[in-house]
PDB file of C-alpha atoms in Angstrom:
ATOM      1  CA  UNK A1131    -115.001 216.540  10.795  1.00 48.00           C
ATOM      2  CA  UNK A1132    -117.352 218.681   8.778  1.00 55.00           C
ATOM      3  CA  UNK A1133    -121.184 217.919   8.380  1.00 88.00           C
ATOM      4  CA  UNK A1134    -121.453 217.998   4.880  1.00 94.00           C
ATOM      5  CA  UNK A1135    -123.030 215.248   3.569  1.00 95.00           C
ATOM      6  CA  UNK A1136    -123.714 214.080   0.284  1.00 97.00           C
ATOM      7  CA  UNK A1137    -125.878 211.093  -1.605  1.00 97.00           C
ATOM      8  CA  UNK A1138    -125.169 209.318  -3.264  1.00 97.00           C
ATOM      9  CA  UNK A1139    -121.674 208.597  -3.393  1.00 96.00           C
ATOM     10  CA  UNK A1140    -121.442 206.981  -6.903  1.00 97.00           C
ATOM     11  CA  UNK A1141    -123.760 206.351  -9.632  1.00 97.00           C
ATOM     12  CA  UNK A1142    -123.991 205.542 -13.590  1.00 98.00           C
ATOM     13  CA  UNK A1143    -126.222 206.978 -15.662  1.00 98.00           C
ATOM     14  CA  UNK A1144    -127.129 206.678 -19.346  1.00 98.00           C
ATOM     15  CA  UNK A1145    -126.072 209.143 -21.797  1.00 98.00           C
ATOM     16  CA  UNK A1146    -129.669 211.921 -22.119  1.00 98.00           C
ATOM     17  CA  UNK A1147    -130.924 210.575 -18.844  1.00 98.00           C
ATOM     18  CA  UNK A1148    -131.504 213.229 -15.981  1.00 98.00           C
ATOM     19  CA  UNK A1149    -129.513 212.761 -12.460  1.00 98.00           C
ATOM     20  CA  UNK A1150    -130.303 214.519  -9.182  1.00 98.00           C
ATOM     21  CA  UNK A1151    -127.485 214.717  -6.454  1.00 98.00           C
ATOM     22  CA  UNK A1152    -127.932 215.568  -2.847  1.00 98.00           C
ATOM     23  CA  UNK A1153    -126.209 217.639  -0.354  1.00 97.00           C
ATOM     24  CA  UNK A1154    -127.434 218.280   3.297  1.00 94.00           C
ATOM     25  CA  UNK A1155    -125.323 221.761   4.834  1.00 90.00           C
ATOM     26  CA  UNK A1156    -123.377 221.805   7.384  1.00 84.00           C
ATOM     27  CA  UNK A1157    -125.645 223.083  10.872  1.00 81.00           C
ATOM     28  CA  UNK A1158    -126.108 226.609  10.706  1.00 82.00           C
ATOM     29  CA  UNK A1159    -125.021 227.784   7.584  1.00 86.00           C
ATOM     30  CA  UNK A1160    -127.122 229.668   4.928  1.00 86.00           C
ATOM     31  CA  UNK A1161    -124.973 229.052   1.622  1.00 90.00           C
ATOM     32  CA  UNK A1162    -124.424 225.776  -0.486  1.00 93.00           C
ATOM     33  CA  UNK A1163    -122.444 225.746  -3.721  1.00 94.00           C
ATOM     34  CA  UNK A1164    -121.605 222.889  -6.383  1.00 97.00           C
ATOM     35  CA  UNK A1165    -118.115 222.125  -7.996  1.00 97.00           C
ATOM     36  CA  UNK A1166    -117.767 220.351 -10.766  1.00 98.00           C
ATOM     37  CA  UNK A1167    -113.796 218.046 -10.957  1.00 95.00           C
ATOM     38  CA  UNK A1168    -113.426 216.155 -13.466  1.00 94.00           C
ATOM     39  CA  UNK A1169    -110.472 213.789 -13.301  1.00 90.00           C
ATOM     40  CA  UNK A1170    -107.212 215.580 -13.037  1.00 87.00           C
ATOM     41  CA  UNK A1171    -108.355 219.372 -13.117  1.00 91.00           C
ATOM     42  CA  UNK A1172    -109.378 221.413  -9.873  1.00 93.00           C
ATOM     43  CA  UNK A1173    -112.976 222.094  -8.810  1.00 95.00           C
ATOM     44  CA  UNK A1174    -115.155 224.502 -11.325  1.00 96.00           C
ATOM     45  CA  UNK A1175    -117.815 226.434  -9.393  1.00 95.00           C
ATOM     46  CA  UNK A1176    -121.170 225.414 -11.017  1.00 97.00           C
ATOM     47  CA  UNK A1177    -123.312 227.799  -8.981  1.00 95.00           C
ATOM     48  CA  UNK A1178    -124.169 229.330  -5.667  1.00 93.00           C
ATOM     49  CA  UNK A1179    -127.478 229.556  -3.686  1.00 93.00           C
ATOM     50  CA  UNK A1180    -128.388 231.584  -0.551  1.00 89.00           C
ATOM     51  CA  UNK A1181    -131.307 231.335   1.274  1.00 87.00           C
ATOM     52  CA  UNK A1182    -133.056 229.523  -1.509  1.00 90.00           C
ATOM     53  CA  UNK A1183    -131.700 232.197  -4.299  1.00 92.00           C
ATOM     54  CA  UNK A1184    -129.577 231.297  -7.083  1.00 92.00           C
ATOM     55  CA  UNK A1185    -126.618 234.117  -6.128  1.00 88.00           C
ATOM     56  CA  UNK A1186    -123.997 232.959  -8.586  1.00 90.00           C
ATOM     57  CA  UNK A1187    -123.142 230.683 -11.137  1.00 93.00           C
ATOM     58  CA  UNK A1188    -119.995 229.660 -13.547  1.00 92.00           C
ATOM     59  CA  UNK A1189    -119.737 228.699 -16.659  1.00 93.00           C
ATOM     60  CA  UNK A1190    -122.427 225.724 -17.488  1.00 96.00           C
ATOM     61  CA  UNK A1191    -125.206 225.404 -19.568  1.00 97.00           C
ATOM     62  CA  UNK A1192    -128.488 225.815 -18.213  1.00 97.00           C
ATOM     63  CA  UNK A1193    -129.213 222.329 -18.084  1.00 98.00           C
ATOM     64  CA  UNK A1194    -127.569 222.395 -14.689  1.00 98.00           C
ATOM     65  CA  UNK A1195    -129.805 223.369 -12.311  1.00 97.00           C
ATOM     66  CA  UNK A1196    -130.275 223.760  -8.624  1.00 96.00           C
ATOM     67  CA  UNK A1197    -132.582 223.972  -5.537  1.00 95.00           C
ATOM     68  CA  UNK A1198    -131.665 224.966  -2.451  1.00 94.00           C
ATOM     69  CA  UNK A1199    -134.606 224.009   0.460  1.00 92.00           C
ATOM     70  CA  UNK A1200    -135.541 225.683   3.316  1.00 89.00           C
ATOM     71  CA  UNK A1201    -133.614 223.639   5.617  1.00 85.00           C
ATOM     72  CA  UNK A1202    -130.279 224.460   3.965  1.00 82.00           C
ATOM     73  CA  UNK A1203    -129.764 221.330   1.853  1.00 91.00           C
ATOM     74  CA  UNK A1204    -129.844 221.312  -1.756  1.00 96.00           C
ATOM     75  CA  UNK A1205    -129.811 219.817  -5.097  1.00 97.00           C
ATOM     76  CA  UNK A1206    -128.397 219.696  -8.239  1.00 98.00           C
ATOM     77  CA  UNK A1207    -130.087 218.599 -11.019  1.00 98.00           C
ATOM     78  CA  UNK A1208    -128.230 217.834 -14.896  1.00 98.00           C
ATOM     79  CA  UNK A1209    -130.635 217.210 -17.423  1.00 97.00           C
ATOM     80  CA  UNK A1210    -129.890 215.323 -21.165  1.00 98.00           C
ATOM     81  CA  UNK A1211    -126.605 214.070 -19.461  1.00 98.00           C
ATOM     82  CA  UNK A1212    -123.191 214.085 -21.842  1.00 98.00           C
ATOM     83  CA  UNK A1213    -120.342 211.877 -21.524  1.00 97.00           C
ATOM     84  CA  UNK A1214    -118.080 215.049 -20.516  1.00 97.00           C
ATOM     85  CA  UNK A1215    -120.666 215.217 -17.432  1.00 98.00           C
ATOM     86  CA  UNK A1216    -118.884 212.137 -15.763  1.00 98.00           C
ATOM     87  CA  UNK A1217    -116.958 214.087 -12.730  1.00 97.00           C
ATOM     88  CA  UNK A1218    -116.966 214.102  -9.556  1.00 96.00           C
ATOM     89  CA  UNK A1219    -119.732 216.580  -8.040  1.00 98.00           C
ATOM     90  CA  UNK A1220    -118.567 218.246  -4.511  1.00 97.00           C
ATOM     91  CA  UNK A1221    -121.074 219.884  -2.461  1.00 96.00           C
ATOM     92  CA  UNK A1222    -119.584 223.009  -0.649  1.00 94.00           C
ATOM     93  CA  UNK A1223    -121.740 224.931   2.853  1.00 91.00           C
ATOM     94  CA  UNK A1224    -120.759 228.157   4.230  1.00 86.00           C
ATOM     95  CA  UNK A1225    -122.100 230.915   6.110  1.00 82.00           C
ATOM     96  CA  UNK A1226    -122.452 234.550   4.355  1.00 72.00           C
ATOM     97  CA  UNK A1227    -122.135 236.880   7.351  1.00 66.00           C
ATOM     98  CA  UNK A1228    -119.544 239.085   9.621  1.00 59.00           C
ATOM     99  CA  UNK A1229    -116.545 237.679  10.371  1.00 54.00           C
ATOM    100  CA  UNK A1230    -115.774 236.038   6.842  1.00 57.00           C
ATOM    101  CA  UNK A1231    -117.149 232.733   5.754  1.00 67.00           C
ATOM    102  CA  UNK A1232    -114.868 229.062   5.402  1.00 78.00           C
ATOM    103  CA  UNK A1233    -116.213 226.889   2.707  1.00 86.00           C
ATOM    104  CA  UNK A1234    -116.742 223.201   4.226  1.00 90.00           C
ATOM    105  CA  UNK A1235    -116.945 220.777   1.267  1.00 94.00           C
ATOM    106  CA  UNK A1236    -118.625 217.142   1.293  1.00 95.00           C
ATOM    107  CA  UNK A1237    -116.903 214.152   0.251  1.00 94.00           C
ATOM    108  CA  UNK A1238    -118.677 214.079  -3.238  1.00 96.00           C
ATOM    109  CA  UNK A1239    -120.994 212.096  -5.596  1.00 97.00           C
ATOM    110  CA  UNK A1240    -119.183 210.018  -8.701  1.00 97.00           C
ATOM    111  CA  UNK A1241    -120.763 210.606 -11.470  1.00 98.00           C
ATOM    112  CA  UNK A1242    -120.363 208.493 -14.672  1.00 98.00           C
ATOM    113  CA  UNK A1243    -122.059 208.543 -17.848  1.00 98.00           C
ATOM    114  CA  UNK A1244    -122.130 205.820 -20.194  1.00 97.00           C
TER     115      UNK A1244
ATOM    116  CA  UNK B 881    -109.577 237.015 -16.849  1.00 77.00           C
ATOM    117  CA  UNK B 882    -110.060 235.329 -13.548  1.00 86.00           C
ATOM    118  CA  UNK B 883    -107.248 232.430 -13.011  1.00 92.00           C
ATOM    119  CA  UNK B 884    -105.306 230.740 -10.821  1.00 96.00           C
ATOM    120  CA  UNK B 885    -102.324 229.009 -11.827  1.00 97.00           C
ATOM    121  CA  UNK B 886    -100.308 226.044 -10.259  1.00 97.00           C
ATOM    122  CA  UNK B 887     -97.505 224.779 -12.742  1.00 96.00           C
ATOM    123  CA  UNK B 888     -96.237 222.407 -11.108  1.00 96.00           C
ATOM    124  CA  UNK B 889     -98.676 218.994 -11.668  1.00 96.00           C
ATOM    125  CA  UNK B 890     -96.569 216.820  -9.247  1.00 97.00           C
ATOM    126  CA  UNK B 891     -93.632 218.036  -6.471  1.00 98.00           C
ATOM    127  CA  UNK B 892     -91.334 215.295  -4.816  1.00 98.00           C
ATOM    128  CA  UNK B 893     -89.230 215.830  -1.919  1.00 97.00           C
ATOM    129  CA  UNK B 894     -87.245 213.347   0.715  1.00 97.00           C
ATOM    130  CA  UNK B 895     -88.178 214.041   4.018  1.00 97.00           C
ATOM    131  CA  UNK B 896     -87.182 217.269   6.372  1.00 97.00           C
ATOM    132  CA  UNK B 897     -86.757 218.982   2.997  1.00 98.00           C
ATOM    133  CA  UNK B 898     -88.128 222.209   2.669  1.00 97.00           C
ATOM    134  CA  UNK B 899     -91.336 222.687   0.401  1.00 97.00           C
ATOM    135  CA  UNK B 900     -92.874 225.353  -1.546  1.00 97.00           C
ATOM    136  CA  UNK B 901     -95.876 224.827  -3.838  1.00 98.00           C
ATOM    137  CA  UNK B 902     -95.952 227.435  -6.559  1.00 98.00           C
ATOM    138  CA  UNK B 903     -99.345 229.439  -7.216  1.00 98.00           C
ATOM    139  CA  UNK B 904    -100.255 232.479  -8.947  1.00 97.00           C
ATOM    140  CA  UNK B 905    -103.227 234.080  -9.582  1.00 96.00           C
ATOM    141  CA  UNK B 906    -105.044 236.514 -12.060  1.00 94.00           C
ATOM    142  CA  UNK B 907    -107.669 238.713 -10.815  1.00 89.00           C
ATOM    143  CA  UNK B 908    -109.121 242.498 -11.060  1.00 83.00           C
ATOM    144  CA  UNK B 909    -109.367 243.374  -7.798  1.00 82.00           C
ATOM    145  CA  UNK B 910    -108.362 241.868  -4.706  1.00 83.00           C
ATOM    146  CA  UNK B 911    -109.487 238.661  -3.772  1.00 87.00           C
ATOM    147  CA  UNK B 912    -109.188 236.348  -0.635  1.00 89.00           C
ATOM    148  CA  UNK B 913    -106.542 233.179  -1.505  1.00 92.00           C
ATOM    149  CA  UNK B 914    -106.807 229.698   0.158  1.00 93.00           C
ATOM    150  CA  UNK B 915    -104.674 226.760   0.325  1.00 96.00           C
ATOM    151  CA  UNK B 916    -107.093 223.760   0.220  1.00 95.00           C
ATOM    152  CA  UNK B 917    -105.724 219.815   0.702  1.00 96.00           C
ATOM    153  CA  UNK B 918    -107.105 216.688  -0.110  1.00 94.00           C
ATOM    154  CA  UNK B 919    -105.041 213.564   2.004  1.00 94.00           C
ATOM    155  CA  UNK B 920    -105.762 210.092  -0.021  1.00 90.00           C
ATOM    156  CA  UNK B 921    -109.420 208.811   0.620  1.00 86.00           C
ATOM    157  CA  UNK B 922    -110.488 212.180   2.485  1.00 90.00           C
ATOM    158  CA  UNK B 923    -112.775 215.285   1.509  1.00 91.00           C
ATOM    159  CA  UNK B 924    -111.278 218.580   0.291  1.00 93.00           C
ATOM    160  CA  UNK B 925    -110.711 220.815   3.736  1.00 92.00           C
ATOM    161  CA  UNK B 926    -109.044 224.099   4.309  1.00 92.00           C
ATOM    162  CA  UNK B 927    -105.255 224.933   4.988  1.00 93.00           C
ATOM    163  CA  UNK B 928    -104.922 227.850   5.271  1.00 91.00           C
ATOM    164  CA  UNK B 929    -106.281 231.341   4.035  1.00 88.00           C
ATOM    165  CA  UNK B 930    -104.191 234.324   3.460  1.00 84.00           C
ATOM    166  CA  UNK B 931    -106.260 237.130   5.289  1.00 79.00           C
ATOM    167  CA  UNK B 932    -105.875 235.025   8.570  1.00 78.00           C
ATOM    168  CA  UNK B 933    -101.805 235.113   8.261  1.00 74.00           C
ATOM    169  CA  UNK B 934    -101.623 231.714  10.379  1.00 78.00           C
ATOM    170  CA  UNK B 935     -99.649 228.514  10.184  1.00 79.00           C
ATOM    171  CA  UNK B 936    -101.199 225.598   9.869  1.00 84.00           C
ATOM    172  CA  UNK B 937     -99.177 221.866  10.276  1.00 90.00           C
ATOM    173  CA  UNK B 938     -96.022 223.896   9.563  1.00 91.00           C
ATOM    174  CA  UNK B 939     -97.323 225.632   6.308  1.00 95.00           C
ATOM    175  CA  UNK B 940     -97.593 229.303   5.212  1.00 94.00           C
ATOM    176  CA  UNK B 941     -98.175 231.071   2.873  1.00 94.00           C
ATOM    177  CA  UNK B 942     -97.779 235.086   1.985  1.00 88.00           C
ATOM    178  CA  UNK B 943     -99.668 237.191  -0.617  1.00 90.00           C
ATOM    179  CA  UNK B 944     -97.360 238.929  -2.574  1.00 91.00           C
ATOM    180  CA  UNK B 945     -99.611 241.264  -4.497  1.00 89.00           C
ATOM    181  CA  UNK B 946     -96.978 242.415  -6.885  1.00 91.00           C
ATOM    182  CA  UNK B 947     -95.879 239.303  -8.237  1.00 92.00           C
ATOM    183  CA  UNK B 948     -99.742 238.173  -8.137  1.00 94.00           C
ATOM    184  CA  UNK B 949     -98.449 235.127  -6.257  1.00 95.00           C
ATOM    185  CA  UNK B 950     -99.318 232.957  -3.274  1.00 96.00           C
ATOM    186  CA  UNK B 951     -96.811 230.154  -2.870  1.00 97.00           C
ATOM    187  CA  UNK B 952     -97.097 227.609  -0.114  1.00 96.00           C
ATOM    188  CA  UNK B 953     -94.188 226.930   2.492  1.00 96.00           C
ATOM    189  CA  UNK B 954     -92.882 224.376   4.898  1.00 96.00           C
ATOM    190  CA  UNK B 955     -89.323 224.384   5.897  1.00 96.00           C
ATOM    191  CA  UNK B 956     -89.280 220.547   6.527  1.00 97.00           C
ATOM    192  CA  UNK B 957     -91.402 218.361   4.672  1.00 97.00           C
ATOM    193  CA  UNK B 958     -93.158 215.513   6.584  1.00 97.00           C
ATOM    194  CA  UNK B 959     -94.144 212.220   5.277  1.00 97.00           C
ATOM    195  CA  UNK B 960     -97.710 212.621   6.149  1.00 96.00           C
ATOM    196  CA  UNK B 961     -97.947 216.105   4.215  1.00 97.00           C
ATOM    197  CA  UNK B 962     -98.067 213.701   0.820  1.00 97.00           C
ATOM    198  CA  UNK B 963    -101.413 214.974  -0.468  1.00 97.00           C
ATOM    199  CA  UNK B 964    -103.066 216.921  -3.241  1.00 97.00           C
ATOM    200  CA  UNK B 965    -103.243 220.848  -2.916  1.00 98.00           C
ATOM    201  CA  UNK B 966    -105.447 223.479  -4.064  1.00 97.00           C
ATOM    202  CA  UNK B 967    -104.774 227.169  -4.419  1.00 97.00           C
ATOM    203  CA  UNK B 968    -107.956 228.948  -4.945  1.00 95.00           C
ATOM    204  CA  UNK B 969    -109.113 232.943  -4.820  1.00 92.00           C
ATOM    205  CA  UNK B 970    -111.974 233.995  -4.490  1.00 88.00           C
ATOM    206  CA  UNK B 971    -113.765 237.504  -5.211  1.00 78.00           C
ATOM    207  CA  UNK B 972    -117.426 238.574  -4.368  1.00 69.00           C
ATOM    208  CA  UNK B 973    -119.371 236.171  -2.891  1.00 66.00           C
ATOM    209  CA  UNK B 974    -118.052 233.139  -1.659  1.00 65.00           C
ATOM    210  CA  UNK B 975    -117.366 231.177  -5.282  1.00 85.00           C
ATOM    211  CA  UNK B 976    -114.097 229.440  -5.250  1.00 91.00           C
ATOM    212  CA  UNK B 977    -111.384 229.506  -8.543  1.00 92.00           C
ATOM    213  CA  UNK B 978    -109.284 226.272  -7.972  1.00 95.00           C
ATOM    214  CA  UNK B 979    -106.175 225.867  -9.496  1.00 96.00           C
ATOM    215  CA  UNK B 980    -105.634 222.854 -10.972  1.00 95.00           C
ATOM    216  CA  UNK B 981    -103.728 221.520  -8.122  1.00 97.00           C
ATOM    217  CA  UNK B 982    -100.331 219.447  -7.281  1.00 98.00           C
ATOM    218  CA  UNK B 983     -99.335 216.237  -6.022  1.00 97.00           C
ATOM    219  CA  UNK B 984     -97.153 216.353  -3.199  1.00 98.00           C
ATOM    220  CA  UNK B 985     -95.243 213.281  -2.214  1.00 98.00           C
ATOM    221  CA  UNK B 986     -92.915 212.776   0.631  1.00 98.00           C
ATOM    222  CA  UNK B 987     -90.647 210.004   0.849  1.00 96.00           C
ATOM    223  CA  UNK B 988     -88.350 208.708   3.828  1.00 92.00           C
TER     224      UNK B 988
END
């Protein structure tokens, strides 16, 4: 069982409003990504922080943003929220180092937009 | 382009048949491929990955650089292997491509 946890697990939100999802890493490890599925596709990589430094990001509009805290966990933030935003969000830990890194993912937060 | 491909959406097999899950991939360079599952009501969790050459529940999986493909094996399907899978590659950095995965189902 991995540590990975996210909040919260499902929510609605209003079409413009602004939603903030949480992720708390898996002990001892230094990277947290986001994933984007919408229903019926495979995750899309959203972005990438390490040690509090956005180190990556895919193909969204700014209006996805990110924090990663001191502590490891993070947030992602989606501001003026569109319909096509209703997904499911994973959170993903890791640790960038020697020996390779595996990619533990959280169970998710639903995400619909009405 | 950076892609990975899985063309099959859904894959049905009777039991103690043999399996293979089709994916190939499209990427300048060489990148580090993954097998990810997702059993019904469970989080997304590693299979297997192709640099450690192991078998996990029965599966494998080889790189085969020159066809660009990275199918997934089992010689004898198991009811409980009835799950969604992933291929994925990834490049620099630890950012994940996902294919957009197939439905395995095992019946008895």
């Amino acid at each position: 069982e991995t540590g990975v946890t996210q909040s919260p697990t499902h929510l609605i939100k209003t079409r413009g409003q602004q939603v903030t999802l949480r992720c708390s890493s898996q002990s001892g490890h230094n990277t947290v990504s986001w994933y984007q599925q919408a229903l019926g596709q495979g995750p899309q990589f959203i972005f990438q922080y390490y040690r509090e430094e956005e180190n990556g990001r895919g193909n969204f509009p700014p209006r996805f943003s990110g924090l990663q805290f001191p502590n490891y966990s993070s947030e992602l933030n989606v501001n003026a929220l569109e319909l096509d935003d209703s997904a499911l969000y994973l959170c993903a830990s890791s640790f960038q180092g020697l020996g390779g890194n595996t990619i533990y993912f959280g169970e998710g937060s639903w995400l619909t937009v009405v | 382009a950076q892609r990975v491909t899985q063309p099959e959406k859904l894959l049905s097999v009777f039991k103690g048949a043999p399996v293979e899950l089709k994916c190939n991939y499209s990427y300048s360079g060489s990148p580090e491929l993954f097998w990810y599952v997702q059993y019904s009501r469970q989080r997304l969790q590693l299979l297997l990955r192709h640099i450690s050459r192991e078998s996990i529940k029965g599966f494998t999986a080889d790189l085969n650089k020159g066809e660009t493909s990275f199918h997934l094996k089992k010689p004898f399907a198991q009811e409980e292997d009835s799950a969604m899978y992933y291929c994925a590659l990834s490049g620099t950095g630890t950012a994940l491509i996902f294919g957009k995965g197939t439905t395995l189902s095992v019946s008895s």
